[in-house]
Coordinates of C-alpha atoms in Angstrom, one line a residue:
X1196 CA -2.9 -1.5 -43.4
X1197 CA -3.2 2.1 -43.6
X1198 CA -5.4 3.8 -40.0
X1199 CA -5.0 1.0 -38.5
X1200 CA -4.7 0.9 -34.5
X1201 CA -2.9 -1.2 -32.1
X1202 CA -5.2 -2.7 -30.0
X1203 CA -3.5 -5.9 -28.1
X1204 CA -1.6 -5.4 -24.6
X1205 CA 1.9 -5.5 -24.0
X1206 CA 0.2 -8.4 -21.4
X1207 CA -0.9 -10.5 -24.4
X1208 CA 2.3 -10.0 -26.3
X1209 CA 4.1 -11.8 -23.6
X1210 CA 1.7 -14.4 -23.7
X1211 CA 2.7 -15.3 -26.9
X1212 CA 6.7 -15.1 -26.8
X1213 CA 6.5 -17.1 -24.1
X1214 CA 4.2 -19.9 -25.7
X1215 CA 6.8 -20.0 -28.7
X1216 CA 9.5 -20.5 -26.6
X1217 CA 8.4 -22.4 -23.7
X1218 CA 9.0 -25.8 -25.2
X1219 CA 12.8 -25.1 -25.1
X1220 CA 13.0 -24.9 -29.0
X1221 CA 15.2 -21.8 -31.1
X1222 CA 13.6 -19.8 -32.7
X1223 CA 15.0 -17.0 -34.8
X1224 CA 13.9 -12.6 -33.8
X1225 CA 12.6 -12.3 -37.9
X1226 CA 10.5 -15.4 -37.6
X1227 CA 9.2 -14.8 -33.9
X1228 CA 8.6 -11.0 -34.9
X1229 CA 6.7 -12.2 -38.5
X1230 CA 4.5 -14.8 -35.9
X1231 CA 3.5 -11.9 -33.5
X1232 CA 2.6 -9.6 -36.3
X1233 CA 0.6 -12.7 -37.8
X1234 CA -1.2 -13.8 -34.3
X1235 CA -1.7 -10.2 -33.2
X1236 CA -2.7 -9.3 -36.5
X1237 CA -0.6 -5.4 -36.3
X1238 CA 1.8 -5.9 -39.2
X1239 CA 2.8 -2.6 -37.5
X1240 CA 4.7 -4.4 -34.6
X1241 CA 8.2 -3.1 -34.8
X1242 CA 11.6 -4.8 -34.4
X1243 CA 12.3 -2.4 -31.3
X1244 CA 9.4 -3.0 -29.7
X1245 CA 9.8 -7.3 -29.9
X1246 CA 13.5 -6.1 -28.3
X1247 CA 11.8 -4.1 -25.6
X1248 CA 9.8 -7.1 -24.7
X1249 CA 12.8 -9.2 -24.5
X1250 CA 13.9 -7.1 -22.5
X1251 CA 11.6 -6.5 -20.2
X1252 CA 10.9 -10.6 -20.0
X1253 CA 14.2 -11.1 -18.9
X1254 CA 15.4 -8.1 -16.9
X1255 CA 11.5 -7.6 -14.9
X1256 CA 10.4 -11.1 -15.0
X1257 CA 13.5 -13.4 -14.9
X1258 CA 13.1 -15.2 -18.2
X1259 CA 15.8 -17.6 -18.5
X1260 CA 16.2 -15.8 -22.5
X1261 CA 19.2 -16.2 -23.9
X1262 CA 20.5 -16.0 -27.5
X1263 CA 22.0 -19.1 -29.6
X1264 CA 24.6 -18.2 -31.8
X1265 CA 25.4 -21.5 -33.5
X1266 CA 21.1 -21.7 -34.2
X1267 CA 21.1 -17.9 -34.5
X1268 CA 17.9 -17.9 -32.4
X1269 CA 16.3 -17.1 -29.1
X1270 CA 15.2 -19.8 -26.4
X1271 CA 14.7 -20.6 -22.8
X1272 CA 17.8 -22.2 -21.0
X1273 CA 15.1 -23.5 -18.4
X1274 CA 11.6 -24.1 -17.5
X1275 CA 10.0 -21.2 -17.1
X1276 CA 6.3 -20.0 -16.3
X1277 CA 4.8 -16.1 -16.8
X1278 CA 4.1 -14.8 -13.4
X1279 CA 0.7 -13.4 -14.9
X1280 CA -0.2 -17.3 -16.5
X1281 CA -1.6 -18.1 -13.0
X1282 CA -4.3 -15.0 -12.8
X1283 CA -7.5 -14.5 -14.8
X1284 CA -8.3 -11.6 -16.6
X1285 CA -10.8 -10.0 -13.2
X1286 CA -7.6 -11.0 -10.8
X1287 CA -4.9 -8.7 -13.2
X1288 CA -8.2 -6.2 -12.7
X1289 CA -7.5 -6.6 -8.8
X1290 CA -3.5 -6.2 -8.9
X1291 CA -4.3 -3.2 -10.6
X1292 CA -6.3 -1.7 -8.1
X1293 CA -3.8 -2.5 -5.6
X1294 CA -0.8 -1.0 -7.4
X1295 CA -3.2 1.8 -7.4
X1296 CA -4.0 1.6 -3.5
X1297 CA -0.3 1.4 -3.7
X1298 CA 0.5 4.8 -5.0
X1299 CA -1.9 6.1 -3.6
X1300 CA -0.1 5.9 -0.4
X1301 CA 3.5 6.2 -1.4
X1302 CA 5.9 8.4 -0.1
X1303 CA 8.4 8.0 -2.6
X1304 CA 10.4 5.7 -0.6
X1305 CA 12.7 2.5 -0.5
X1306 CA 9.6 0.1 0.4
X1307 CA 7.0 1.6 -1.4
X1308 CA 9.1 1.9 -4.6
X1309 CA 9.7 -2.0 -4.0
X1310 CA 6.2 -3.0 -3.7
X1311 CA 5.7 -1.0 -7.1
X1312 CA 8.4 -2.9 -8.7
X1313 CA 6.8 -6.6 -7.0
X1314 CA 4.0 -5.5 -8.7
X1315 CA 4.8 -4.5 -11.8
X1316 CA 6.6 -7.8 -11.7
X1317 CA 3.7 -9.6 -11.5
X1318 CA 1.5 -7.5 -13.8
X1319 CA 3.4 -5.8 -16.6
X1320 CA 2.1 -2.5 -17.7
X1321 CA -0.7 -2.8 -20.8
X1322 CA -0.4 -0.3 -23.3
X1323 CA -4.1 -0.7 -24.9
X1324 CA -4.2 2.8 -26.6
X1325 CA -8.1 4.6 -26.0
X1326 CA -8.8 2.8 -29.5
X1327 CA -9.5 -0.3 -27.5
X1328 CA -11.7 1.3 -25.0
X1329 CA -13.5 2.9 -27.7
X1330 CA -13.9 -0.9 -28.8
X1331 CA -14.8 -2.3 -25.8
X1332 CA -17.4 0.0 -24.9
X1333 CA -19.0 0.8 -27.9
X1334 CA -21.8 -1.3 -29.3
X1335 CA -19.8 -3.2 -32.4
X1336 CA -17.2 -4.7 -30.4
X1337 CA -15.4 -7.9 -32.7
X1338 CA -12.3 -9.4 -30.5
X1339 CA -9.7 -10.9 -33.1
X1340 CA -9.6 -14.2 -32.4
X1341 CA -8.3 -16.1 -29.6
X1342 CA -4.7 -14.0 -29.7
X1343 CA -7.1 -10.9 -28.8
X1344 CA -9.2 -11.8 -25.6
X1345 CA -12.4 -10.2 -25.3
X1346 CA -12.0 -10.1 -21.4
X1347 CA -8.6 -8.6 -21.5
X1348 CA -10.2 -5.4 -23.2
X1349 CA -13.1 -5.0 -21.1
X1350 CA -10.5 -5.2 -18.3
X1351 CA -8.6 -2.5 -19.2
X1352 CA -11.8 -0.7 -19.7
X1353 CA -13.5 -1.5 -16.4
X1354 CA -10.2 0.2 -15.0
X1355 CA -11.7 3.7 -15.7
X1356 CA -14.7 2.6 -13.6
X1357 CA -12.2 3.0 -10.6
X1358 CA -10.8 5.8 -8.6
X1359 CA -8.8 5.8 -5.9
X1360 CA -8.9 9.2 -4.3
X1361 CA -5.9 10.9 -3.0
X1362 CA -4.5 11.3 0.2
X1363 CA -1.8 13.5 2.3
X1364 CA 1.8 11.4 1.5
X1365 CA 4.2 12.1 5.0
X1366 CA 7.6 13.3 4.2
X1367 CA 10.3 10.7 5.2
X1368 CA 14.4 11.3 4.8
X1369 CA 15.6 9.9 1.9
X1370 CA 17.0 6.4 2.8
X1371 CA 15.2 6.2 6.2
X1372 CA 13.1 3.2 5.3
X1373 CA 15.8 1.5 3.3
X1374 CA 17.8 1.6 6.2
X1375 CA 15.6 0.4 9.1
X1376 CA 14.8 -2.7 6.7
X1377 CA 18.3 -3.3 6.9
X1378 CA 18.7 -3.1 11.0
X1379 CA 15.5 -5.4 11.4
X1380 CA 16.9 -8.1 8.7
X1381 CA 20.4 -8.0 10.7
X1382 CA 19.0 -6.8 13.9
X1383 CA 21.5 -4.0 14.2
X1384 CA 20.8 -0.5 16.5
X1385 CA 19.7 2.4 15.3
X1386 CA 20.9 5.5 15.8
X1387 CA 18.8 8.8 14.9
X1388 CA 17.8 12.3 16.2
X1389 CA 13.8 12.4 17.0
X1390 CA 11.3 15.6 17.5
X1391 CA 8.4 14.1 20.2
X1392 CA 5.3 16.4 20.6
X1393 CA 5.8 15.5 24.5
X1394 CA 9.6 17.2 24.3
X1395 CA 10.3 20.5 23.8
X1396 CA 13.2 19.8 21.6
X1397 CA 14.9 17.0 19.6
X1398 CA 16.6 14.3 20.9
X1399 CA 19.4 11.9 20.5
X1400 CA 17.7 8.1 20.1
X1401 CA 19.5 4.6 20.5
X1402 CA 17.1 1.9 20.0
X1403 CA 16.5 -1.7 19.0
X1404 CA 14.3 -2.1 16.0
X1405 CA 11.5 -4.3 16.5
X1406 CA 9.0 -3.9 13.6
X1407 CA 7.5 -1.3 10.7
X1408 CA 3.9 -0.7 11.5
X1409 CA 1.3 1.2 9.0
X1410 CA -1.3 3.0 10.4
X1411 CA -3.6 5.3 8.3
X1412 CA -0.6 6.1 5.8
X1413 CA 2.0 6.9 8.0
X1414 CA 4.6 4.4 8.8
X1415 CA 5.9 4.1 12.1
X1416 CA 9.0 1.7 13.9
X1417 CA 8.2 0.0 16.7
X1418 CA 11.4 -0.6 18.9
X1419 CA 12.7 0.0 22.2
X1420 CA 16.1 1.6 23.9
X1421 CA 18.9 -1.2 24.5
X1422 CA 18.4 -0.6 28.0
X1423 CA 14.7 -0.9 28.4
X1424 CA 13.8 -3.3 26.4
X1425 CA 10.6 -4.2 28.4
X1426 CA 9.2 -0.6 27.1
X1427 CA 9.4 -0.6 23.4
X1428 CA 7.0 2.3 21.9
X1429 CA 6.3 4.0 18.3
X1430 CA 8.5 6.4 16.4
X1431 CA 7.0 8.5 13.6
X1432 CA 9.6 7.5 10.4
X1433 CA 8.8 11.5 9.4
X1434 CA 9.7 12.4 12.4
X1435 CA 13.2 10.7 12.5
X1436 CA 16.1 12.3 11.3
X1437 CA 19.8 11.6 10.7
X1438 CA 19.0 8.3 10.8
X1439 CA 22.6 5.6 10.8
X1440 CA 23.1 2.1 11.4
X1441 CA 25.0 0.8 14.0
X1442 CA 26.0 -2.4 12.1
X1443 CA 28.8 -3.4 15.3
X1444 CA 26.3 -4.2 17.4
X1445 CA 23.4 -6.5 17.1
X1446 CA 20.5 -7.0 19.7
X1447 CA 18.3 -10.4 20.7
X1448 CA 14.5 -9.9 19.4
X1449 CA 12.9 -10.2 22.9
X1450 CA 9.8 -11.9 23.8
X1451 CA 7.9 -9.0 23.6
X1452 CA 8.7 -7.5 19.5
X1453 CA 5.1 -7.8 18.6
X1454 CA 3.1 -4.8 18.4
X1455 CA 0.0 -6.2 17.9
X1456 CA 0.5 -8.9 21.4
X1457 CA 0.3 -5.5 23.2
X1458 CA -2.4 -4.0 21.1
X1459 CA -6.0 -3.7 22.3
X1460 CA -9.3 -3.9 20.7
X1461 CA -9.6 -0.3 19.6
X1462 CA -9.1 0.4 16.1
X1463 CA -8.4 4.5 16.1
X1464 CA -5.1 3.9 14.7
X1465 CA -1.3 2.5 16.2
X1466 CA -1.2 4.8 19.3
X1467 CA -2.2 3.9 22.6
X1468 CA -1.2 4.1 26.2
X1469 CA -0.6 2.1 29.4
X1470 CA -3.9 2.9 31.2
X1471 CA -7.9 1.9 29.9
X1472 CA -10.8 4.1 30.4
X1473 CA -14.3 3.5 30.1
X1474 CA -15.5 6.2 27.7
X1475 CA -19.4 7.1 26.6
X1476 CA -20.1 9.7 23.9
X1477 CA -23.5 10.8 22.8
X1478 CA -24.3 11.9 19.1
X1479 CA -26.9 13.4 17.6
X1480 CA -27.8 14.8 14.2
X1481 CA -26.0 13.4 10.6
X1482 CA -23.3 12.4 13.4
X1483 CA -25.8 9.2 14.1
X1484 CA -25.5 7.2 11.4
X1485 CA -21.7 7.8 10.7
X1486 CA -21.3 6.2 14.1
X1487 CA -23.8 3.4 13.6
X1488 CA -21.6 2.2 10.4
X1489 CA -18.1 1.0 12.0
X1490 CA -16.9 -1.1 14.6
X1491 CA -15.1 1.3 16.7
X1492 CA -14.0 -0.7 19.1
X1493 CA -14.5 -4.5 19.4
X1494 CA -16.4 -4.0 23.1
X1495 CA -18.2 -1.5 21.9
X1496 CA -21.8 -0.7 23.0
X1497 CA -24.6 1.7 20.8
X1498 CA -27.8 2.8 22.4
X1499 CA -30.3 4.6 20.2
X1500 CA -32.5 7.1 21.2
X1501 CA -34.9 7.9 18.4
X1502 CA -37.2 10.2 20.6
X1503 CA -34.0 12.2 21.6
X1504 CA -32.8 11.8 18.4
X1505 CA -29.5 10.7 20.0
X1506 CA -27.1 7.5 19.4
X1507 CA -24.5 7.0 22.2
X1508 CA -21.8 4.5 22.1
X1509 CA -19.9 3.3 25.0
X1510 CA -16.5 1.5 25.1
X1511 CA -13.5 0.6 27.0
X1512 CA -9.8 1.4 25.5
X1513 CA -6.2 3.4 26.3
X1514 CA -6.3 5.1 23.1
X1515 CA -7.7 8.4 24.7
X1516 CA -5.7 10.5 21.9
X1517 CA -7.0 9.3 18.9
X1518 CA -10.5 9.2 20.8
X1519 CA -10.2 12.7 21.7
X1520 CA -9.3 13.6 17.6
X1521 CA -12.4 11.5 16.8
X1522 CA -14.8 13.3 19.2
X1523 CA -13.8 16.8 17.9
X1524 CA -13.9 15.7 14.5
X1525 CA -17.6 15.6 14.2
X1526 CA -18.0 19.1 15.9
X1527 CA -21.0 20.3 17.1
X1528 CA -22.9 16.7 16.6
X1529 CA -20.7 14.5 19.4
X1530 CA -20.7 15.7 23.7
X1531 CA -18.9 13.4 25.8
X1532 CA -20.6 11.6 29.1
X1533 CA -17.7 9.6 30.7
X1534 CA -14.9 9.4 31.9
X1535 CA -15.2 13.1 33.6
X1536 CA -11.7 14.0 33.4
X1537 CA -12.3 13.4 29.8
X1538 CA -15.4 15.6 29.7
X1539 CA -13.7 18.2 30.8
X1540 CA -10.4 17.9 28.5
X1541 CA -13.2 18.7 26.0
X1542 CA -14.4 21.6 27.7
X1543 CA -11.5 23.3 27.9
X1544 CA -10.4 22.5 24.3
X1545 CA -14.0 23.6 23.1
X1546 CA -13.4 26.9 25.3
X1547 CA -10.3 27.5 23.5
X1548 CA -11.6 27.0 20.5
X1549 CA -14.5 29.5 20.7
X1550 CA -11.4 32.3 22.1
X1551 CA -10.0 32.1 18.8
X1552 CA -12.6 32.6 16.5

């Protein structure tokens, strides 16, 4: 079959082993391997390819394979389902998307290596060469029977059609992640060094782990010092350092472990503080419409002005930090109105600002 191009998916190859063997029966490699070739319709196929799928069938996906040597044939010592038999052709599109949201995001890290692995679990990488997407979106497109779904190639084509754009990745200690999982499955103490923006220098932390919280990227742990365990409060994982597990003592998860039962209705991010404020920000200029388009806060309150050609937006919430960030982010289009002490943070930052330029 001389030119000729592979075209199925590693996906659909799967599909098939596992058809041939899910009724329990033996069934020899040679014979298996002459099926494939037959159903997929690539005389091509290669011996170390089938074994690469074996492989990856029972090692990724926990195939109950095994080899008969009285039979001299492969079969299934149990019941077994494909985790990817449940999901149609759009929802494998989906889990793509998210493994790509995924790494996106990663840091290299324990977890996020693990939710990589969950989903490559669940959705085995396809191997469709750009043959197929040639296929798929050119005009002549002929699917090869029902062992070559039509849908599955315009799924892997459709995945071009989305990008997921890049963001900064925080640097974390090796094994920092890995081992905080571990003190909040056994609820042991933690023991690590820690650089706060509010210290001048690093220092020495003891604390009960309560729970991993994801904010914008960044991971943080939310825990609180054996001895005050009424004030539990967020550590930056990139900011932690010489991190160890004290696996002699455990702790009690108190009442209070939640992060988000102490969490207001503001939605700049994890941070927040003890105290609430009632803040009101004008905007004016392209500034208007990027405010119009989000819920800020859950109480919050826009008033438009179209002869002023001003929006303002008022709002109650302790997260004055991340509301401070937000102002000065859109420059020259955003003036605070309330609170004044607020007003005149702004000032002086503003002033500063202009000394350096």
């Amino acid at each position: 079959m001389s030119g000729h191009k592979t075209t199925h998916t590693q996906l659909e190859r799967f599909r098939l082993i596992d058809s041939f063997l899910a009724d329990g029966e033996v069934v020899a490699f040679e014979k298996l391997l002459d099926i494939l070739r037959l159903e997929l319709r690539d005389e091509n196929l290669s011996e170390s390819s089938l074994r690469r799928d074996f492989r990856y069938l029972k090692n990724e996906l926990g195939a109950p394979l095994a080899y008969d040597n009285k039979l001299r044939g492969w079969h299934y010592t149990k019941p077994f389902k494909l985790p990817v038999e449940g999901f149609s052709d759009d929802e494998l599109l989906y889990l793509e998307l998210i493994r790509s949201l995924v790494g996106e995001n990663a840091n290299e890290d324990f977890l996020y290596r693990a939710f990589d692995k969950l989903l490559n679990k669940i959705t085995p990488a396809r191997h469709a060469e750009k043959e197929t997407l040639k296929q798929v979106q050119g005009d002549d497109i002929q699917p090869h029977g029902d062992s070559l779904r039509h849908a599955e190639l315009v799924s892997a084509s459709l995945r071009d059609r989305f990008y997921i754009a890049p963001r900064p990745k925080p640097v974390i200690d090796q094994g920092v992640v890995e081992k905080i999982i571990e003190a909040i499955k056994n609820n042991y103490l933690l023991d690590f060094t820690y650089f706060s923006k509010w210290e001048p220098e690093e220092r020495h932390r003891k604390i009960m782990p309560f729970q991993l919280v994801f904010d914008s990227g960044s991971l943080f742990l939310y825990g609180a010092g054996s001895k005050t365990p009424e004030n539990p409060r967020l550590f930056k994982l990139s900011k932690m350092h010489n991190v160890q597990l004290i696996t002699s003592r455990t702790f009690e998860l108190p009442d209070n472990f939640r992060f988000r039962e102490a969490f207001e209705t503001g939605r700049f991010g994890a941070f927040q503080y003890d105290e609430a404020y009632d803040f009101k920000i004008e905007f004016w200029g392209e500034a208007r419409s990027t405010v119009r388009e989000c819920i800020w806060v859950d109480n919050q309150i826009i008033e438009e002005n179209q002869e002023a050609g001003l929006t303002t937006i008022a709002f109650t919430s302790s997260q004055w930090i991340p509301v401070f960030r937000w102002l000065l982010s859109f420059g020259e289009n955003a003036r605070p109105l309330e609170p004044d002490w607020f007003v005149e943070q702004w000032k002086t930052t503003v002033k500063k600002m202009n000394e350096n330029i």
